CSV table of C-alpha atoms and ligand atoms in Angstrom, one decimal:
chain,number,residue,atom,x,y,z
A,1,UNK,CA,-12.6,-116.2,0.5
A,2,UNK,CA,-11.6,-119.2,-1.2
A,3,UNK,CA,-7.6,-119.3,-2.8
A,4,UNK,CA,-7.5,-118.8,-6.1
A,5,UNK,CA,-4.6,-118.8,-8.3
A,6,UNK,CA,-5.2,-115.0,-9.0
A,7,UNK,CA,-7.0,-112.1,-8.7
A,8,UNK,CA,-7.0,-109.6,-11.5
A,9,UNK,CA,-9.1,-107.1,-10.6
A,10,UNK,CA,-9.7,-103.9,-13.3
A,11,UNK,CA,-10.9,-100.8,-13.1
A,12,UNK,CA,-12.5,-98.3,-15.4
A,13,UNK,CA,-11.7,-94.8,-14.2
A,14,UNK,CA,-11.5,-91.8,-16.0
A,15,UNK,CA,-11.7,-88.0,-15.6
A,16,UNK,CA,-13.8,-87.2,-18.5
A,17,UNK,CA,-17.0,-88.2,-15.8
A,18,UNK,CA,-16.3,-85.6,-13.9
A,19,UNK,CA,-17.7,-83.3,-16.9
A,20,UNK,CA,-21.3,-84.9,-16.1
A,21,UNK,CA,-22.0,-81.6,-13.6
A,22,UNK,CA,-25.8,-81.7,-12.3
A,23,UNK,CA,-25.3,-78.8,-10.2
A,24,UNK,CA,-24.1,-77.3,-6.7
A,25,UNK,CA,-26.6,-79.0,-4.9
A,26,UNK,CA,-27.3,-82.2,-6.6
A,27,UNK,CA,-26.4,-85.7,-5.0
A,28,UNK,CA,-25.5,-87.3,-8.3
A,29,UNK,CA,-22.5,-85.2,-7.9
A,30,UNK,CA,-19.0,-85.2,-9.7
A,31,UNK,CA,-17.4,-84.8,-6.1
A,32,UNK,CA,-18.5,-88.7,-5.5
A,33,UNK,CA,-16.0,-90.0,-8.2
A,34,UNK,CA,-13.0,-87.6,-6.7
A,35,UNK,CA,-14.0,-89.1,-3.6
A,36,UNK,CA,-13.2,-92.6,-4.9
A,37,UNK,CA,-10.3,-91.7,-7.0
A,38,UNK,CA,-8.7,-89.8,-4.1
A,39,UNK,CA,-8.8,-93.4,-1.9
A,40,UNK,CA,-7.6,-95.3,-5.3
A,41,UNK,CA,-4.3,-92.9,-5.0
A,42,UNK,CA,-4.5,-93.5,-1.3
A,43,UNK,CA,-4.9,-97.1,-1.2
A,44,UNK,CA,-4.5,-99.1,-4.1
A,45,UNK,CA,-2.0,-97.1,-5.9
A,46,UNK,CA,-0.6,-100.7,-7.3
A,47,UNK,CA,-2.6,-104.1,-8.1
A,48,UNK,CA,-4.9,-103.0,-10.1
A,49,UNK,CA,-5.3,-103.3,-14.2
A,50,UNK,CA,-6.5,-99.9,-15.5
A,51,UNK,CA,-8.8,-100.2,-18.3
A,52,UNK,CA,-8.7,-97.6,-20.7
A,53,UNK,CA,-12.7,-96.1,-21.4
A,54,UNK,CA,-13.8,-95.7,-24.7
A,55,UNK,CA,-16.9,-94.4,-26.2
A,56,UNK,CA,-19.4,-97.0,-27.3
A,57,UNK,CA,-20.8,-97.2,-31.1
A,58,UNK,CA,-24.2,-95.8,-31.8
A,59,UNK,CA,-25.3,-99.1,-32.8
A,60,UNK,CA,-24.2,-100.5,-29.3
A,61,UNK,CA,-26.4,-97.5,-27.7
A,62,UNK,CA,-29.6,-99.0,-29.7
A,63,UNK,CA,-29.2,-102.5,-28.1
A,64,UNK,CA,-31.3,-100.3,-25.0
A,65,UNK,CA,-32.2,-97.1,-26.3
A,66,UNK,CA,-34.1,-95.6,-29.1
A,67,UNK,CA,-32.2,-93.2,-31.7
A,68,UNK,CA,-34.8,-90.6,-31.1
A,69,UNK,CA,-33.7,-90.8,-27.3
A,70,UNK,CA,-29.8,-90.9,-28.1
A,71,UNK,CA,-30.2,-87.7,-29.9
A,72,UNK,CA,-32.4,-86.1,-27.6
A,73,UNK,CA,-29.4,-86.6,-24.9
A,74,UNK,CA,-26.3,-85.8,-27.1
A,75,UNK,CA,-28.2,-82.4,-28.0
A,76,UNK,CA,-28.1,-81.2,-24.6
A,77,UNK,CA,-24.3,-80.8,-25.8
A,78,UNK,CA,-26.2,-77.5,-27.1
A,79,UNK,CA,-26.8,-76.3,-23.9
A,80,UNK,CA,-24.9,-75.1,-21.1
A,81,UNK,CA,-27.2,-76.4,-18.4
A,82,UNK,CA,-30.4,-78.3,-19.1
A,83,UNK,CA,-32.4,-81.2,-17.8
A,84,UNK,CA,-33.2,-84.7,-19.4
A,85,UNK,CA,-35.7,-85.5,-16.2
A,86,UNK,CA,-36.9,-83.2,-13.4
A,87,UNK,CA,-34.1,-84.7,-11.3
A,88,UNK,CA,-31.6,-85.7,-14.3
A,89,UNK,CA,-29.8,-82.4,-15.1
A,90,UNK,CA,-27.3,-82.0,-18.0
A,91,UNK,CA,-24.5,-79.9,-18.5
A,92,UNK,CA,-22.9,-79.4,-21.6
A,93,UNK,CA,-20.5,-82.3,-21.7
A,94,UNK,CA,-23.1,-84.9,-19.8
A,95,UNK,CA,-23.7,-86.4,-23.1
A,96,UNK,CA,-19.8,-87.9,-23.3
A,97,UNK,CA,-19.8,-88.9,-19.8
A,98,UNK,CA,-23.0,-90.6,-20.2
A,99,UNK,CA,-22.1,-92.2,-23.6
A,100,UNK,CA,-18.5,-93.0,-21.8
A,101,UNK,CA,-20.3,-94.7,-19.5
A,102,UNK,CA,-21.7,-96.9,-21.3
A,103,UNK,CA,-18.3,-97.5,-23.3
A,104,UNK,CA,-16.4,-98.0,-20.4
A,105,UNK,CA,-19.2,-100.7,-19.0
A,106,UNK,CA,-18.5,-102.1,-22.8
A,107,UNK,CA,-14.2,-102.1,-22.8
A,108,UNK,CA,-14.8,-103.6,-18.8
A,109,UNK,CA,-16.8,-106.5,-19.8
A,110,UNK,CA,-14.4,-107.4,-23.8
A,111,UNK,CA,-11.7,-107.2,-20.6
A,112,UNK,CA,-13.3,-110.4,-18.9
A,113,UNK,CA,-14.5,-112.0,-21.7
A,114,UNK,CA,-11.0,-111.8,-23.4
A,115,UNK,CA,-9.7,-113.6,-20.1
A,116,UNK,CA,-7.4,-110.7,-19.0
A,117,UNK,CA,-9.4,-110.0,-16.1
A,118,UNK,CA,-11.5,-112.0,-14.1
A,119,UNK,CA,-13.5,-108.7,-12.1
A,120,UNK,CA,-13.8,-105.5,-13.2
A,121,UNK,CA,-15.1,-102.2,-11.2
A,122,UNK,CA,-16.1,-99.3,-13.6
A,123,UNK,CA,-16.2,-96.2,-11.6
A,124,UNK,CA,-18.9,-94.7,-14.2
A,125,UNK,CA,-21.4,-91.8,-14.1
A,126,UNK,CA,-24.0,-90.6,-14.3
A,127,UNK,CA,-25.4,-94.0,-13.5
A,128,UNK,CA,-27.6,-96.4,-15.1
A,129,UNK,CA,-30.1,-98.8,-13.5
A,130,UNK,CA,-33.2,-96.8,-13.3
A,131,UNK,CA,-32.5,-95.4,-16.9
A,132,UNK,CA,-34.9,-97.1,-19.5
A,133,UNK,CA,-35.1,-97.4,-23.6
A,134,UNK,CA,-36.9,-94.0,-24.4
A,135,UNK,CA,-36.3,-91.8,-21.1
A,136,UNK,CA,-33.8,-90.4,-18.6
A,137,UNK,CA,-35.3,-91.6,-15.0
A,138,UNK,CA,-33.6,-91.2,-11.1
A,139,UNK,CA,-29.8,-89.3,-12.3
A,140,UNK,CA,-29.7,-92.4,-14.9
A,141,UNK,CA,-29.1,-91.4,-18.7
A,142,UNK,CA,-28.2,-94.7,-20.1
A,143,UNK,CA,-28.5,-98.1,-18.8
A,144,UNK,CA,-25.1,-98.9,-18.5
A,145,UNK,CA,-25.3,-102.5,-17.5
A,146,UNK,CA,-28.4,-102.9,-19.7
A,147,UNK,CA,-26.5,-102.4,-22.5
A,148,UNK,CA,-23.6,-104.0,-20.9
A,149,UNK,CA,-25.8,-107.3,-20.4
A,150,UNK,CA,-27.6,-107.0,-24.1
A,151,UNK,CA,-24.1,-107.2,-25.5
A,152,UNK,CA,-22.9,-110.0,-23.9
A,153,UNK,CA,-25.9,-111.5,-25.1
A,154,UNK,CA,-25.6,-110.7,-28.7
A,155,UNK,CA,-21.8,-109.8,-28.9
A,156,UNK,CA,-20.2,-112.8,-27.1
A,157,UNK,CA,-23.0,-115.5,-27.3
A,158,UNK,CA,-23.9,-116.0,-23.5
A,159,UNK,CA,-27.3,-117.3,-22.7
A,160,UNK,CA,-27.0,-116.8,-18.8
A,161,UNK,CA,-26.4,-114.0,-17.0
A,162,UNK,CA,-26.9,-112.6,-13.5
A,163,UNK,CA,-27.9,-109.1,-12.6
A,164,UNK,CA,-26.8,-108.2,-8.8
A,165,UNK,CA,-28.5,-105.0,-7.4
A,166,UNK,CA,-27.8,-104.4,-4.0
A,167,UNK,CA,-28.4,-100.1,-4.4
A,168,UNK,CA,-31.3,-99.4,-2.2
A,169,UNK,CA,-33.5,-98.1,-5.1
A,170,UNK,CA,-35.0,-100.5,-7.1
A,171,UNK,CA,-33.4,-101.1,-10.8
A,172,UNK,CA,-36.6,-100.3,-12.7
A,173,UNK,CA,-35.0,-100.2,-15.4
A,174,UNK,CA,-32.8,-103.4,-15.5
A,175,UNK,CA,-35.9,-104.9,-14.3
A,176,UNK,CA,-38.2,-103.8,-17.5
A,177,UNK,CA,-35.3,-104.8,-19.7
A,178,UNK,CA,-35.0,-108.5,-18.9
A,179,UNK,CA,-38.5,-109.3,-17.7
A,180,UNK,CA,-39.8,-111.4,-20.1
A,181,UNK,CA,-36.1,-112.7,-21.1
A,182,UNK,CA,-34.7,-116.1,-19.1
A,183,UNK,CA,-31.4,-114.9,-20.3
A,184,UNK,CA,-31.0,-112.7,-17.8
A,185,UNK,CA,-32.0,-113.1,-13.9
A,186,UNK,CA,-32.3,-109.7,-12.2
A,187,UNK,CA,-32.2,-109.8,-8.6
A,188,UNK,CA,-32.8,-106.4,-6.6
A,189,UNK,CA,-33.4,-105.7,-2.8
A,190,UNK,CA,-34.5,-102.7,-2.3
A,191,UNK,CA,-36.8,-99.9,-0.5
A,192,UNK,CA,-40.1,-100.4,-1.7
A,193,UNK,CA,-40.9,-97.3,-0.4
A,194,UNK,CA,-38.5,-95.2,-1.8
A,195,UNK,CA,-37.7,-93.9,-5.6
A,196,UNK,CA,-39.2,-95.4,-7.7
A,197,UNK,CA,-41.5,-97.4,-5.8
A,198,UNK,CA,-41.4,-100.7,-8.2
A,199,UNK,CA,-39.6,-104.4,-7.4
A,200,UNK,CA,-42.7,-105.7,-4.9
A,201,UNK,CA,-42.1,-109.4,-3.8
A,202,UNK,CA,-44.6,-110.6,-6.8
A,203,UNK,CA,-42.9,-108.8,-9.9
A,204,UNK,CA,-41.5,-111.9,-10.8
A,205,UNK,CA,-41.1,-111.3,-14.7
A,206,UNK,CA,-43.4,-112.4,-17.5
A,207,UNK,CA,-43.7,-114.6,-20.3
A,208,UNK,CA,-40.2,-116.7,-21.0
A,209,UNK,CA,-39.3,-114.3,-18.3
A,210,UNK,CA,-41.5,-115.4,-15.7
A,211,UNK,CA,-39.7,-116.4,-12.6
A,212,UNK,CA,-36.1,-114.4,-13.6
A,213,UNK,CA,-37.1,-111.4,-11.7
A,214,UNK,CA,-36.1,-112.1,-7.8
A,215,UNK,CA,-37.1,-108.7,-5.7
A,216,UNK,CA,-36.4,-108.4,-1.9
A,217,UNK,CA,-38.1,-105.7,-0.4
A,218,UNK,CA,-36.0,-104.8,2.4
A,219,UNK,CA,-37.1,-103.5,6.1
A,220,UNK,CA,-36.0,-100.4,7.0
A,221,UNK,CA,-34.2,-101.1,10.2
A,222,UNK,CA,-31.7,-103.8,8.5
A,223,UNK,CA,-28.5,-104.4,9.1
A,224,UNK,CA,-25.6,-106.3,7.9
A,225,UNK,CA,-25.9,-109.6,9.2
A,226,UNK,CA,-29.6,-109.7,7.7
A,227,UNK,CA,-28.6,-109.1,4.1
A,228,UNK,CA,-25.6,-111.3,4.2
A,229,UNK,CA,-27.8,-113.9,5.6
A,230,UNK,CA,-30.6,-112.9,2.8
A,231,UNK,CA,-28.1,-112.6,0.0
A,232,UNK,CA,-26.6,-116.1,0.8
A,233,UNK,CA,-30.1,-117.8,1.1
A,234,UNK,CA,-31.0,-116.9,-2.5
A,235,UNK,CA,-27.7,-116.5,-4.1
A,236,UNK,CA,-26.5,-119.6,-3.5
A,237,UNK,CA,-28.9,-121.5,-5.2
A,238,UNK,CA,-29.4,-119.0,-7.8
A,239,UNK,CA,-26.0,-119.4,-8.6
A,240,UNK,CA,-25.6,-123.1,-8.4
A,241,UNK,CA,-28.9,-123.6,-10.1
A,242,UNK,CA,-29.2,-121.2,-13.1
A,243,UNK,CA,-25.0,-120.9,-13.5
A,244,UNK,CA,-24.8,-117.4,-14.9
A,245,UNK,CA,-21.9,-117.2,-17.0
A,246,UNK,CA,-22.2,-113.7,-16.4
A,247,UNK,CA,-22.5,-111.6,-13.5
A,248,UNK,CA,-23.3,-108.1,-13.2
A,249,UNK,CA,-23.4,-106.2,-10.2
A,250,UNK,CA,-25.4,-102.7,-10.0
A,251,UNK,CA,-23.4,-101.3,-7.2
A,252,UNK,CA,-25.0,-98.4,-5.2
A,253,UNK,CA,-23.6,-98.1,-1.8
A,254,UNK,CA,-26.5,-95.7,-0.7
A,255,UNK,CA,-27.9,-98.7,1.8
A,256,UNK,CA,-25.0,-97.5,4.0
A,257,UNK,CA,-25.9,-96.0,7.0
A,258,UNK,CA,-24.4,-92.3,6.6
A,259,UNK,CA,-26.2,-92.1,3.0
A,260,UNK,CA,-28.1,-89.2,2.9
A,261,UNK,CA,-30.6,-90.8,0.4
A,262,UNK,CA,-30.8,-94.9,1.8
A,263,UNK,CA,-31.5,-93.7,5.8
A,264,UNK,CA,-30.4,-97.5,6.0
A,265,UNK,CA,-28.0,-98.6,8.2
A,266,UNK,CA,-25.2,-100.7,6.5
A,267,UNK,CA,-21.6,-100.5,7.2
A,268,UNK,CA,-19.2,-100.2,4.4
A,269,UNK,CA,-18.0,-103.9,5.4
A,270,UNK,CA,-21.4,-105.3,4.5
A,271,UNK,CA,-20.6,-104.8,0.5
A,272,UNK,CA,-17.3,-105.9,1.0
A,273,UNK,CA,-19.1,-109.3,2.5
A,274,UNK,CA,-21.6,-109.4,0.0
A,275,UNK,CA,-18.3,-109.2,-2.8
A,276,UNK,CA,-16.9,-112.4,-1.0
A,277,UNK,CA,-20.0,-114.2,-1.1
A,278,UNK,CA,-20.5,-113.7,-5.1
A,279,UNK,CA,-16.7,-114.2,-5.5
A,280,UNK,CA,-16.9,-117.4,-3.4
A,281,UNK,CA,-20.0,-118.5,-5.5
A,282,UNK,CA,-18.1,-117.9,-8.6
A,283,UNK,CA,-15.1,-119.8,-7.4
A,284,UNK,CA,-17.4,-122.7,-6.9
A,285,UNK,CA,-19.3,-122.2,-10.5
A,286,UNK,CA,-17.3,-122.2,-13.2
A,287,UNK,CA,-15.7,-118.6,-12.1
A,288,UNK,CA,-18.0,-116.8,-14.6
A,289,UNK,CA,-16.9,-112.9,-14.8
A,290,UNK,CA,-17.6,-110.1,-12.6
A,291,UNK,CA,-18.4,-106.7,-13.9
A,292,UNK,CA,-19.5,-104.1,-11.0
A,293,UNK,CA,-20.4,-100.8,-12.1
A,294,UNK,CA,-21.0,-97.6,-9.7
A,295,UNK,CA,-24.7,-97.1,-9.3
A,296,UNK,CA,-25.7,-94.4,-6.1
A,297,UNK,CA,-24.2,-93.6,-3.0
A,298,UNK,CA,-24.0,-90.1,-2.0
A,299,UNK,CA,-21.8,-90.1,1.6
A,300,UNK,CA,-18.5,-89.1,0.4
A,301,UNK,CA,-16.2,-90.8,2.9
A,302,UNK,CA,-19.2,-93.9,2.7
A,303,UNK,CA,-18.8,-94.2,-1.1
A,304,UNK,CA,-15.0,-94.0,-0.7
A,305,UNK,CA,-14.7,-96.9,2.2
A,306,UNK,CA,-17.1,-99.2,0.4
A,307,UNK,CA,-15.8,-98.8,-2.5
A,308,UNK,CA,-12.6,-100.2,-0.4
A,309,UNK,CA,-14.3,-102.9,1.0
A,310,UNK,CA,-15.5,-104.3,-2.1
A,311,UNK,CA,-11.7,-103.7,-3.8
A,312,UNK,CA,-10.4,-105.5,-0.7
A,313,UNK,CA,-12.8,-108.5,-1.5
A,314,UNK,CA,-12.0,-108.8,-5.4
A,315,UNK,CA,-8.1,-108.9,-5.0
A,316,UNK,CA,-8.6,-111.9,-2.2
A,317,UNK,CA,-7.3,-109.9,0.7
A,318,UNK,CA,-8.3,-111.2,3.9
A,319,UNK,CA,-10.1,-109.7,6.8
A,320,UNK,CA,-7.6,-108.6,10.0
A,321,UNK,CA,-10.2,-110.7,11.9
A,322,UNK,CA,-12.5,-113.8,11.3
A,323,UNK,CA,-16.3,-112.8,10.1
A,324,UNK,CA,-18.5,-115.1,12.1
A,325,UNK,CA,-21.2,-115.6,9.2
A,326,UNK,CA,-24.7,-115.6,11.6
A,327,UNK,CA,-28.2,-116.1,10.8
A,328,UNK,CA,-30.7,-113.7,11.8
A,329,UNK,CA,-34.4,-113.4,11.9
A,330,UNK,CA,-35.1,-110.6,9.3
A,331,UNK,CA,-32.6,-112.5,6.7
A,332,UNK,CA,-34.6,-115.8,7.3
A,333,UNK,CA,-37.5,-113.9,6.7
A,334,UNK,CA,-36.4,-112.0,4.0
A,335,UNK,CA,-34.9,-115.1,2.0
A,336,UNK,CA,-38.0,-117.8,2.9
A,337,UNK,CA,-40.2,-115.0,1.5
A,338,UNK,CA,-38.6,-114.8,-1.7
A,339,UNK,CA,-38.8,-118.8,-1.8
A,340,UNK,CA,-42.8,-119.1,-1.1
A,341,UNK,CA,-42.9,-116.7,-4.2
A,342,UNK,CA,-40.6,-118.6,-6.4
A,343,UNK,CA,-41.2,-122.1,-5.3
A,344,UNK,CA,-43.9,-122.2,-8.1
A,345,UNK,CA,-40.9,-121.4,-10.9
A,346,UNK,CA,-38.7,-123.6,-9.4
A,347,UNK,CA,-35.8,-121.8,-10.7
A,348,UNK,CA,-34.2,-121.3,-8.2
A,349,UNK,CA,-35.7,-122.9,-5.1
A,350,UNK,CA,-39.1,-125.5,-4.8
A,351,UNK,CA,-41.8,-126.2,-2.8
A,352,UNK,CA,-39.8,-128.1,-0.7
A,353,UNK,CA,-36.9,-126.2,-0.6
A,354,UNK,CA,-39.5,-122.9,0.4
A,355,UNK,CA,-41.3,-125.0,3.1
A,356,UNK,CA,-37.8,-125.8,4.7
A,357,UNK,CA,-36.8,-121.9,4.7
A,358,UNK,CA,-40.3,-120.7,6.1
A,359,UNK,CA,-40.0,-122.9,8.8
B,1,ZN,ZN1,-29.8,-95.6,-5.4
């Protein structure tokens, strides 16, 4: 980490998401955001700015989502216990979590623009990345950051933003979003193989689009010094390159190892490394803002360390020890791959550049 002359680092939290119940035997569950706000008490019970959530404006909800949609989800208000998608239940009071979500996402990123913070973590649910304009999909209700990233657009002027998604599902519905709009480059690795099966190597966007969609399939048998190596191969230029004034981060920690959904095997100190390198890339880029919001992750104590990690990396603190930052194999691979396919954009990376990493 580079020295900066601070680190104000925000938070959204708020109880009012705990009302979002889905069940007693549902992943998506409100336990996961006790889990984090127990090791907020714990850990960082000073440093950090608390951001007060508010609900977003209807009109804010239709930069994604279609009225008939909104009031589709703010009827299950009706119901005790009901279900938006097969695996998207609602309770009674989802419909303010979920449009809280969205609001906090929305006070989180007027905090950055206005300059009083320059990262934010909004501990939101349910969460939002597979969620699209017209449907509930994969515990998602609203796309949080979608609307998050269509305001900034049209609220505050920016013409470049990044989308970080290192949850190990695929962001279908960031990815639909943005894909034919240069304004926004999504980058995702993922299981291909898992939920819900999109983000293959060539989805690379479409029309003005084409070439601002990055997807990295992942292997299954990765491990942190493959996606830091990955991550750095293709962020670095992506940052220097397109200089997002913007970046988002759709932060699922269900690529850790203990995740009952990912079967990856992660350590919580690989998103605390992966924070570092977008915080370092920002330091070096015109230190655009950085607004991470809680995607998946369903290993309580998992969630709860990684969620640390990354906290850790936003205020600055330094590691007890040195990281050695290694190469390996399956990031070069992972990274030159995503080069051949973009070299033709040249975006990012060219021909050249792609023939060096494939070597
Ligand atoms: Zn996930």
């Amino acid at each position: 980490m580079k020295a900066t002359d601070a680190h104000r680092v925000g938070i959204i939290r708020d109880d009012r998401f705990l009302e979002h119940k889905t069940g007693l035997i549902h992943p998506e569950h409100p336990n996961r955001l006790k889990a984090i706000h127990a090791m907020l008490d714990r850990d960082f019970a000073s440093g950090l700015i608390h951001i007060q959530a508010d609900l977003a404006t209807m009109d804010e909800l239709e930069l994604v989502h279609t009225p008939t949609y909104i009031k589709k989800v703010m009827k299950t208000a009706e119901r005790e216990f009901t279900h938006l998608a097969p695996d998207t239940p609602a309770s009674n009071m989802t419909y303010l979590a979920a449009w809280l979500a969205v609001g906090g996402c929305l006070k989180a990123l007027e905090a950055l623009m206005t300059g009083r913070c320059d990262s934010v973590f909004a501990f939101v649910r349910p969460p939002g990345h597979h969620a699209v304009e017209d449907r509930a999909l994969g515990f998602c209700i609203f796309n949080n950051l979608g609307i998050a990233a269509r305001k900034a657009l049209q609220g505050f002027s920016l013409g470049r933003i990044l989308i970080v998604d290192w949850d190990i599902h695929h962001g279908n519905g960031l990815q639909q979003l943005f894909y034919e709009d240069p304004r926004v480059l999504y980058f995702s690795s993922h299981y291909l193989s898992s939920y819900p099966a999109t983000g293959d190597w060539e989805e690379t966007g479409q029309g003005d689009g084409l070439g601002y969609t990055i997807n990295v399939p992942i292997p299954k048998n990765m491990e942190d010094d493959d996606i830091v190596h990955c991550y750095r191969e293709i962020l670095g230029p992506v940052v220097r390159r397109y200089r997002p004034e913007l970046i988002l981060v759709a932060a699922g920690f269900d690529a850790h190892g203990a995740d009952p959904m990912g079967h990856a095997r992660l350590t919580e100190r690989a998103f605390g490394r992966l924070t570092r390198l977008i915080m370092d890339l920002r330091e070096e880029n015109g230190r655009p803002p950085v607004l991470l919001a809680l995607e998946g992750g369903y290993d309580l104590p998992a969630l709860a360390a990684s969620v640390h990690e990354v906290l850790d990396a936003l205020l600055g603190k330094a590691y007890p020890g040195e990281i050695q930052e290694t190469t390996t194999p399956a990031g070069a691979d992972m990274a030159a791959r995503a080069a051949r396919v973009h070299a033709e954009f040249g975006i990012w990376t060219d021909a050249a550049v792609a023939e060096v990493g494939a070597s």
